Coordinates of N, CA, C and O and ligand atoms in Angstrom, one line a residue:
X1 N 13.6 -16.7 73.4 CA 12.7 -15.8 74.2 C 13.5 -14.7 74.9 O 14.6 -15.0 75.4
X2 N 13.0 -13.5 75.0 CA 13.6 -12.5 75.8 C 13.2 -12.5 77.2 O 12.1 -12.3 77.6
X3 N 14.2 -12.9 78.1 CA 13.8 -13.1 79.5 C 13.9 -11.8 80.3 O 13.5 -11.8 81.5
X4 N 14.4 -10.7 79.7 CA 14.6 -9.5 80.4 C 13.3 -9.0 81.1 O 13.3 -8.6 82.3
X5 N 12.2 -9.0 80.4 CA 10.9 -8.5 81.1 C 10.5 -9.4 82.3 O 10.0 -8.9 83.3
X6 N 10.8 -10.7 82.2 CA 10.5 -11.6 83.3 C 11.4 -11.3 84.5 O 11.0 -11.3 85.6
X7 N 12.7 -11.0 84.2 CA 13.6 -10.7 85.3 C 13.2 -9.4 85.9 O 13.2 -9.2 87.2
X8 N 12.7 -8.4 85.1 CA 12.3 -7.1 85.7 C 11.1 -7.4 86.6 O 11.0 -6.8 87.7
X9 N 10.2 -8.3 86.3 CA 9.1 -8.6 87.2 C 9.5 -9.2 88.5 O 9.0 -9.0 89.5
X10 N 10.6 -10.0 88.4 CA 11.1 -10.6 89.6 C 11.7 -9.5 90.6 O 11.5 -9.6 91.8
X11 N 12.3 -8.5 90.0 CA 12.8 -7.4 90.8 C 11.7 -6.6 91.4 O 11.7 -6.2 92.5
X12 N 10.6 -6.5 90.6 CA 9.4 -5.8 91.2 C 8.8 -6.6 92.3 O 8.4 -6.1 93.4
X13 N 8.7 -7.9 92.1 CA 8.2 -8.8 93.2 C 9.0 -8.7 94.5 O 8.4 -8.7 95.6
X14 N 10.3 -8.6 94.3 CA 11.2 -8.5 95.5 C 10.9 -7.4 96.4 O 11.1 -7.4 97.6
X15 N 10.3 -6.3 95.8 CA 10.0 -5.1 96.6 C 9.0 -5.4 97.7 O 8.9 -4.7 98.7
X16 N 8.2 -6.4 97.6 CA 7.2 -6.8 98.6 C 7.7 -7.9 99.5 O 6.9 -8.3 100.4
X17 N 8.9 -8.3 99.4 CA 9.4 -9.3 100.3 C 9.2 -8.9 101.8 O 9.4 -7.8 102.2
X18 N 8.7 -9.9 102.6 CA 8.6 -9.7 104.0 C 9.6 -10.6 104.7 O 9.5 -11.8 104.8
X19 N 10.8 -9.9 105.0 CA 11.9 -10.7 105.5 C 12.6 -9.9 106.6 O 13.8 -9.6 106.5
X20 N 11.8 -9.7 107.7 CA 12.4 -8.9 108.8 C 13.4 -9.7 109.6 O 14.2 -9.1 110.4
X21 N 13.5 -11.0 109.4 CA 14.4 -11.8 110.3 C 15.7 -12.1 109.5 O 16.8 -11.9 110.1
X22 N 15.7 -12.5 108.3 CA 16.9 -12.7 107.5 C 17.4 -11.5 106.8 O 18.6 -11.3 106.5
X23 N 16.5 -10.5 106.6 CA 16.8 -9.4 105.7 C 17.4 -9.8 104.4 O 18.1 -9.0 103.8
X24 N 17.0 -11.0 103.9 CA 17.4 -11.4 102.6 C 16.1 -11.4 101.8 O 15.1 -12.2 102.0
X25 N 16.0 -10.5 100.8 CA 14.8 -10.3 100.1 C 14.8 -11.0 98.7 O 15.8 -10.8 98.0
X26 N 13.8 -11.8 98.5 CA 13.8 -12.6 97.2 C 12.5 -12.3 96.4 O 11.4 -12.1 97.0
X27 N 12.6 -12.2 95.1 CA 11.5 -12.0 94.2 C 11.5 -13.1 93.2 O 12.6 -13.5 92.7
X28 N 10.3 -13.6 92.8 CA 10.2 -14.5 91.7 C 9.1 -14.1 90.8 O 8.1 -13.5 91.2
X29 N 9.2 -14.4 89.5 CA 8.1 -14.2 88.5 C 8.0 -15.4 87.7 O 9.0 -16.0 87.1
X30 N 6.8 -15.9 87.7 CA 6.4 -17.2 87.0 C 5.6 -16.9 85.8 O 4.5 -16.4 85.9
X31 N 6.1 -17.2 84.6 CA 5.3 -17.0 83.4 C 4.5 -18.2 83.1 O 5.0 -19.3 82.9
X32 N 3.2 -18.0 83.1 CA 2.3 -19.1 82.8 C 2.1 -19.3 81.3 O 2.3 -18.3 80.5
X33 N 1.6 -20.4 80.9 CA 1.4 -20.7 79.4 C 0.3 -19.7 78.9 O 0.4 -19.4 77.7
X34 N -0.6 -19.3 79.7 CA -1.7 -18.4 79.3 C -1.2 -16.9 79.1 O -1.9 -16.0 78.9
X35 N 0.1 -16.7 79.4 CA 0.7 -15.4 79.2 C 0.8 -14.5 80.4 O 1.4 -13.5 80.5
X36 N 0.1 -15.0 81.5 CA 0.1 -14.2 82.7 C 1.4 -14.4 83.5 O 2.0 -15.5 83.4
X37 N 1.8 -13.4 84.2 CA 3.0 -13.5 85.1 C 2.5 -13.5 86.5 O 1.8 -12.5 86.9
X38 N 2.9 -14.5 87.3 CA 2.6 -14.5 88.7 C 3.8 -14.1 89.5 O 4.8 -14.8 89.4
X39 N 3.7 -13.1 90.3 CA 4.8 -12.6 91.1 C 4.8 -13.3 92.5 O 3.7 -13.5 93.0
X40 N 5.9 -13.5 93.1 CA 6.0 -14.0 94.4 C 7.2 -13.4 95.2 O 8.2 -13.0 94.6
X41 N 7.0 -13.2 96.5 CA 8.1 -12.8 97.3 C 8.2 -13.8 98.5 O 7.3 -14.5 98.8
X42 N 9.4 -13.7 99.2 CA 9.5 -14.5 100.4 C 8.7 -13.8 101.5 O 8.6 -12.6 101.7
X43 N 8.1 -14.7 102.3 CA 7.2 -14.2 103.4 C 7.7 -15.0 104.7 O 7.4 -16.2 104.8
X44 N 8.4 -14.3 105.6 CA 8.9 -14.9 106.7 C 8.0 -14.9 107.9 O 6.9 -14.3 107.8
X45 N 8.3 -15.6 108.9 CA 7.5 -15.8 110.1 C 8.4 -15.9 111.3 O 9.4 -16.5 111.3
X46 N 7.9 -15.3 112.4 CA 8.7 -15.4 113.7 C 8.9 -16.8 114.1 O 9.9 -17.1 114.8
X47 N 8.1 -17.7 113.7 CA 8.3 -19.1 113.9 C 9.3 -19.8 113.0 O 9.5 -21.0 113.1
X48 N 9.8 -19.0 112.1 CA 10.9 -19.4 111.1 C 10.4 -20.5 110.2 O 10.4 -20.3 109.0
X49 N 10.0 -21.7 110.7 CA 9.7 -22.8 109.7 C 8.4 -22.5 108.8 O 8.4 -23.0 107.7
X50 N 7.5 -21.7 109.2 CA 6.4 -21.4 108.3 C 6.8 -20.4 107.2 O 6.0 -20.1 106.3
X51 N 8.0 -20.0 107.2 CA 8.5 -19.1 106.1 C 8.2 -19.7 104.7 O 8.5 -20.9 104.5
X52 N 7.8 -18.8 103.8 CA 7.5 -19.3 102.4 C 8.5 -18.6 101.5 O 8.6 -17.4 101.5
X53 N 9.1 -19.3 100.6 CA 10.0 -18.7 99.6 C 9.3 -18.0 98.5 O 8.1 -18.3 98.3
X54 N 9.9 -17.1 97.9 CA 9.4 -16.4 96.8 C 8.8 -17.3 95.7 O 7.7 -17.0 95.1
X55 N 9.6 -18.3 95.3 CA 9.2 -19.2 94.2 C 7.9 -19.9 94.5 O 7.0 -20.0 93.7
X56 N 7.8 -20.4 95.8 CA 6.5 -21.1 96.1 C 5.4 -20.1 96.3 O 4.2 -20.5 95.9
X57 N 5.6 -18.9 96.7 CA 4.5 -18.0 96.7 C 4.0 -17.8 95.3 O 2.7 -17.8 95.1
X58 N 4.8 -17.7 94.3 CA 4.4 -17.4 93.0 C 3.6 -18.7 92.4 O 2.6 -18.5 91.8
X59 N 4.2 -19.8 92.7 CA 3.5 -21.1 92.2 C 2.1 -21.2 92.9 O 1.1 -21.6 92.2
X60 N 2.1 -21.0 94.2 CA 0.8 -21.2 94.9 C -0.2 -20.2 94.5 O -1.4 -20.5 94.4
X61 N 0.2 -19.0 94.2 CA -0.7 -18.0 93.7 C -1.3 -18.5 92.4 O -2.6 -18.5 92.2
X62 N -0.5 -19.0 91.5 CA -1.0 -19.5 90.2 C -1.9 -20.7 90.3 O -3.0 -20.7 89.8
X63 N -1.4 -21.7 91.1 CA -2.2 -22.9 91.2 C -3.5 -22.6 91.9 O -4.6 -23.2 91.6
X64 N -3.5 -21.7 92.8 CA -4.8 -21.4 93.6 C -5.8 -20.7 92.7 O -7.0 -20.5 93.0
X65 N -5.3 -20.3 91.5 CA -6.2 -19.7 90.5 C -6.5 -20.6 89.3 O -7.0 -20.2 88.3
X66 N -6.1 -21.9 89.5 CA -6.4 -22.9 88.5 C -5.4 -23.0 87.4 O -5.6 -23.7 86.4
X67 N -4.3 -22.3 87.5 CA -3.3 -22.3 86.5 C -2.1 -23.3 86.8 O -1.5 -23.2 87.9
X68 N -1.9 -24.2 85.9 CA -1.0 -25.3 86.2 C 0.1 -25.5 85.1 O 0.9 -26.4 85.2
X69 N 0.1 -24.6 84.1 CA 1.1 -24.8 83.0 C 2.0 -23.6 82.9 O 1.5 -22.5 82.8
X70 N 3.3 -23.9 82.9 CA 4.2 -22.8 83.1 C 5.3 -22.8 82.0 O 5.7 -23.9 81.6
X71 N 5.8 -21.6 81.7 CA 6.8 -21.5 80.6 C 8.2 -21.2 81.2 O 9.2 -21.6 80.6
X72 N 8.3 -20.5 82.3 CA 9.6 -20.1 82.8 C 9.4 -19.4 84.2 O 8.3 -18.9 84.5
X73 N 10.5 -19.4 84.9 CA 10.5 -18.7 86.2 C 11.8 -17.9 86.4 O 12.9 -18.5 86.0
X74 N 11.7 -16.7 86.9 CA 12.9 -15.9 87.1 C 13.0 -15.7 88.6 O 12.0 -15.5 89.3
X75 N 14.2 -15.7 89.2 CA 14.4 -15.5 90.6 C 15.5 -14.5 90.8 O 16.6 -14.6 90.2
X76 N 15.3 -13.5 91.8 CA 16.4 -12.6 92.2 C 16.3 -12.5 93.7 O 15.3 -12.5 94.3
X77 N 17.5 -12.5 94.3 CA 17.6 -12.4 95.7 C 18.9 -11.7 96.2 O 19.9 -11.8 95.5
X78 N 18.7 -11.1 97.3 CA 19.9 -10.4 97.9 C 19.5 -9.7 99.2 O 18.4 -9.5 99.5
X79 N 20.5 -9.4 100.0 CA 20.3 -8.7 101.3 C 19.6 -7.4 101.0 O 19.7 -6.8 100.0
X80 N 18.9 -6.9 102.1 CA 18.0 -5.7 101.9 C 18.8 -4.5 101.3 O 18.2 -3.8 100.5
X81 N 20.0 -4.3 101.7 CA 20.7 -3.1 101.2 C 21.8 -3.5 100.2 O 22.8 -2.7 100.0
X82 N 21.6 -4.6 99.5 CA 22.6 -5.0 98.5 C 22.7 -4.0 97.4 O 21.7 -3.4 96.9
X83 N 24.0 -3.7 97.1 CA 24.2 -2.8 96.0 C 24.4 -3.6 94.7 O 24.0 -3.1 93.6
X84 N 24.8 -4.8 94.9 CA 25.0 -5.7 93.7 C 24.4 -7.1 94.1 O 24.5 -7.4 95.3
X85 N 23.9 -7.8 93.2 CA 23.3 -9.1 93.5 C 24.1 -10.3 93.0 O 24.7 -10.2 91.9
X86 N 24.1 -11.3 93.9 CA 24.7 -12.6 93.4 C 23.5 -13.4 92.9 O 22.4 -13.1 93.2
X87 N 23.8 -14.5 92.3 CA 22.7 -15.4 91.8 C 22.1 -16.1 93.0 O 22.7 -16.5 93.9
X88 N 20.7 -16.1 93.0 CA 20.0 -16.8 94.0 C 19.2 -17.9 93.4 O 18.2 -17.7 92.6
X89 N 19.7 -19.1 93.6 CA 19.0 -20.3 93.0 C 17.9 -20.8 94.0 O 18.0 -20.7 95.2
X90 N 16.9 -21.4 93.4 CA 15.8 -21.9 94.2 C 16.3 -22.9 95.2 O 17.2 -23.8 94.9
X91 N 15.7 -22.9 96.4 CA 16.1 -23.9 97.5 C 15.6 -25.3 97.1 O 14.8 -25.4 96.1
X92 N 16.0 -26.3 97.8 CA 15.6 -27.7 97.5 C 14.1 -27.9 97.5 O 13.5 -28.6 96.7
X93 N 13.4 -27.3 98.5 CA 12.0 -27.4 98.6 C 11.3 -26.8 97.4 O 10.4 -27.4 96.8
X94 N 11.7 -25.7 97.0 CA 11.1 -25.0 95.8 C 11.4 -25.8 94.6 O 10.5 -25.9 93.7
X95 N 12.5 -26.4 94.5 CA 12.8 -27.3 93.3 C 11.8 -28.4 93.2 O 11.3 -28.8 92.2
X96 N 11.5 -29.0 94.4 CA 10.6 -30.1 94.4 C 9.2 -29.6 94.0 O 8.5 -30.3 93.3
X97 N 8.8 -28.5 94.5 CA 7.4 -27.9 94.2 C 7.4 -27.6 92.7 O 6.4 -27.9 92.1
X98 N 8.4 -27.0 92.2 CA 8.5 -26.7 90.7 C 8.3 -28.0 89.9 O 7.6 -28.1 88.9
X99 N 9.0 -29.1 90.4 CA 8.9 -30.4 89.7 C 7.5 -30.9 89.7 O 7.1 -31.6 88.7
X100 N 6.7 -30.6 90.7 CA 5.3 -31.1 90.7 C 4.5 -30.5 89.5 O 3.6 -31.2 89.0
X101 N 4.8 -29.3 89.1 CA 4.0 -28.6 88.1 C 4.6 -28.3 86.8 O 4.0 -27.9 85.9
X102 N 6.0 -28.4 86.7 CA 6.7 -28.0 85.5 C 7.4 -29.1 84.8 O 7.9 -30.0 85.5
X103 N 7.6 -28.9 83.5 CA 8.4 -29.9 82.8 C 9.8 -29.8 83.2 O 10.3 -28.7 83.6
X104 N 10.6 -30.9 83.0 CA 12.0 -30.9 83.4 C 12.8 -29.8 82.6 O 13.8 -29.3 83.1
X105 N 12.3 -29.4 81.4 CA 13.1 -28.4 80.6 C 12.6 -27.0 80.9 O 13.0 -26.1 80.2
X106 N 11.8 -26.8 82.0 CA 11.5 -25.4 82.4 C 12.7 -24.6 82.5 O 13.6 -24.9 83.3
X107 N 12.8 -23.4 81.8 CA 13.9 -22.5 82.1 C 13.8 -21.8 83.4 O 12.7 -21.3 83.8
X108 N 14.8 -21.9 84.2 CA 14.9 -21.2 85.5 C 16.0 -20.1 85.3 O 17.2 -20.4 85.2
X109 N 15.5 -18.9 85.4 CA 16.4 -17.8 85.2 C 16.9 -17.2 86.5 O 16.0 -16.8 87.3
X110 N 18.1 -17.1 86.8 CA 18.6 -16.5 88.0 C 19.5 -15.3 87.6 O 20.3 -15.4 86.7
X111 N 19.2 -14.2 88.2 CA 19.7 -12.9 87.7 C 20.4 -12.1 88.7 O 20.1 -12.1 89.9
X112 N 21.4 -11.4 88.2 CA 22.1 -10.4 89.0 C 21.5 -9.0 88.7 O 21.5 -8.1 89.5
X113 N 21.0 -8.9 87.5 CA 20.4 -7.6 87.1 C 19.6 -8.0 85.8 O 19.6 -9.1 85.3
X114 N 18.8 -7.0 85.3 CA 18.0 -7.3 84.1 C 18.9 -7.7 82.9 O 18.4 -8.4 82.0
X115 N 20.1 -7.3 82.9 CA 21.0 -7.6 81.8 C 22.0 -8.7 82.1 O 22.9 -8.9 81.2
X116 N 22.0 -9.2 83.3 CA 23.0 -10.1 83.6 C 22.4 -11.3 84.3 O 22.1 -11.2 85.5
X117 N 22.1 -12.4 83.6 CA 21.4 -13.5 84.2 C 21.9 -14.8 83.5 O 22.5 -14.8 82.4
X118 N 21.6 -15.9 84.2 CA 21.9 -17.2 83.6 C 20.5 -18.0 83.5 O 19.6 -17.8 84.3
X119 N 20.5 -18.9 82.5 CA 19.3 -19.7 82.3 C 19.7 -21.1 82.5 O 20.6 -21.6 81.8
X120 N 19.0 -21.8 83.4 CA 19.3 -23.2 83.7 C 17.9 -23.9 83.5 O 16.9 -23.3 83.3
X121 N 18.0 -25.2 83.5 CA 16.7 -26.0 83.4 C 16.4 -26.6 84.8 O 17.3 -26.8 85.6
X122 N 15.1 -26.8 85.0 CA 14.7 -27.5 86.2 C 15.4 -28.8 86.4 O 15.8 -29.2 87.5
X123 N 15.6 -29.5 85.3 CA 16.3 -30.8 85.3 C 17.7 -30.7 85.8 O 18.2 -31.5 86.6
X124 N 18.4 -29.6 85.4 CA 19.7 -29.4 86.0 C 19.7 -29.2 87.5 O 20.6 -29.6 88.2
X125 N 18.7 -28.4 87.9 CA 18.6 -28.1 89.3 C 18.2 -29.3 90.2 O 18.6 -29.4 91.4
X126 N 17.3 -30.1 89.6 CA 16.8 -31.3 90.4 C 16.8 -32.5 89.5 O 15.7 -32.9 89.0
X127 N 18.0 -33.1 89.3 CA 18.0 -34.3 88.5 C 17.4 -35.5 89.3 O 17.4 -35.5 90.5
X128 N 16.8 -36.4 88.6 CA 16.2 -37.6 89.2 C 15.2 -37.2 90.3 O 15.1 -37.8 91.3
X129 N 14.4 -36.2 90.0 CA 13.4 -35.7 90.9 C 12.3 -36.7 91.2 O 12.0 -37.6 90.3
X130 N 11.7 -36.7 92.3 CA 10.6 -37.6 92.7 C 9.3 -36.9 92.3 O 9.0 -35.7 92.6
X131 N 8.5 -37.6 91.5 CA 7.2 -37.0 91.0 C 6.1 -38.0 91.1 O 6.2 -39.1 91.6
X132 N 4.9 -37.5 90.7 CA 3.7 -38.3 90.8 C 3.8 -39.7 90.1 O 3.2 -40.6 90.7
X133 N 4.5 -39.8 89.0 CA 4.7 -41.1 88.3 C 5.3 -42.1 89.2 O 5.0 -43.3 89.1
X134 N 6.1 -41.7 90.2 CA 6.8 -42.6 91.1 C 5.8 -43.2 92.1 O 6.2 -44.2 92.7
X135 N 4.7 -42.6 92.2 CA 3.7 -43.2 93.2 C 2.8 -44.2 92.5 O 1.9 -44.8 93.2
X136 N 2.9 -44.4 91.2 CA 2.1 -45.4 90.5 C 2.5 -46.8 90.9 O 3.7 -47.1 91.0
X137 N 1.5 -47.7 91.2 CA 1.9 -49.0 91.6 C 2.5 -49.8 90.4 O 2.3 -49.5 89.3
Ligands
LIG201 N1 14.5 -17.7 100.0 C1 13.7 -17.7 99.0 O1 12.6 -17.0 99.0 N2 14.0 -18.4 97.9 C2 15.1 -19.1 97.7 O2 15.3 -19.7 96.7 C3 16.1 -19.1 98.8 C4 15.7 -18.6 100.1 C5 14.2 -17.0 101.2 C6 13.7 -17.7 102.4 C7 14.1 -16.8 103.6 O3 13.0 -15.9 103.7 C8 15.3 -16.1 103.1 O4 15.3 -16.3 101.7 C9 16.6 -16.6 103.7 O5 16.7 -17.9 103.5

């Protein structure tokens, strides 16, 4: 699969990041099985803890529209005036939320640019994750 268009969407999503406190702007693009792409950005809050990461914004947008099956997610992040980007991996909370809805082999694309990215799997990012099956008696 060509991930470049998905990475481009993540950069588009990043434009809407609301990050007046950290000035670290993140964009995520989540490709659903139905072909739709759900964009998300980080949304900060003066209370700090209510801050929502870009990845979770994208997932919650999709799930709130009844979409639960996903093919891949791309993530880009960097400071507001960054000239070049380092890789921005999903935080631990977002890895857990991804685990709720995605297969362990979900490709997680982290990008420096449209042409420079790495592809990891969710399993690599969160091995031995806790899931719904663990709650079965
Ligand atoms: N952030 C994300 O949106 N995604 C990540 O994977 C890492 C961190 C956001 C949260 C906060 O608004 C800012 O980046 C600094 O932590």
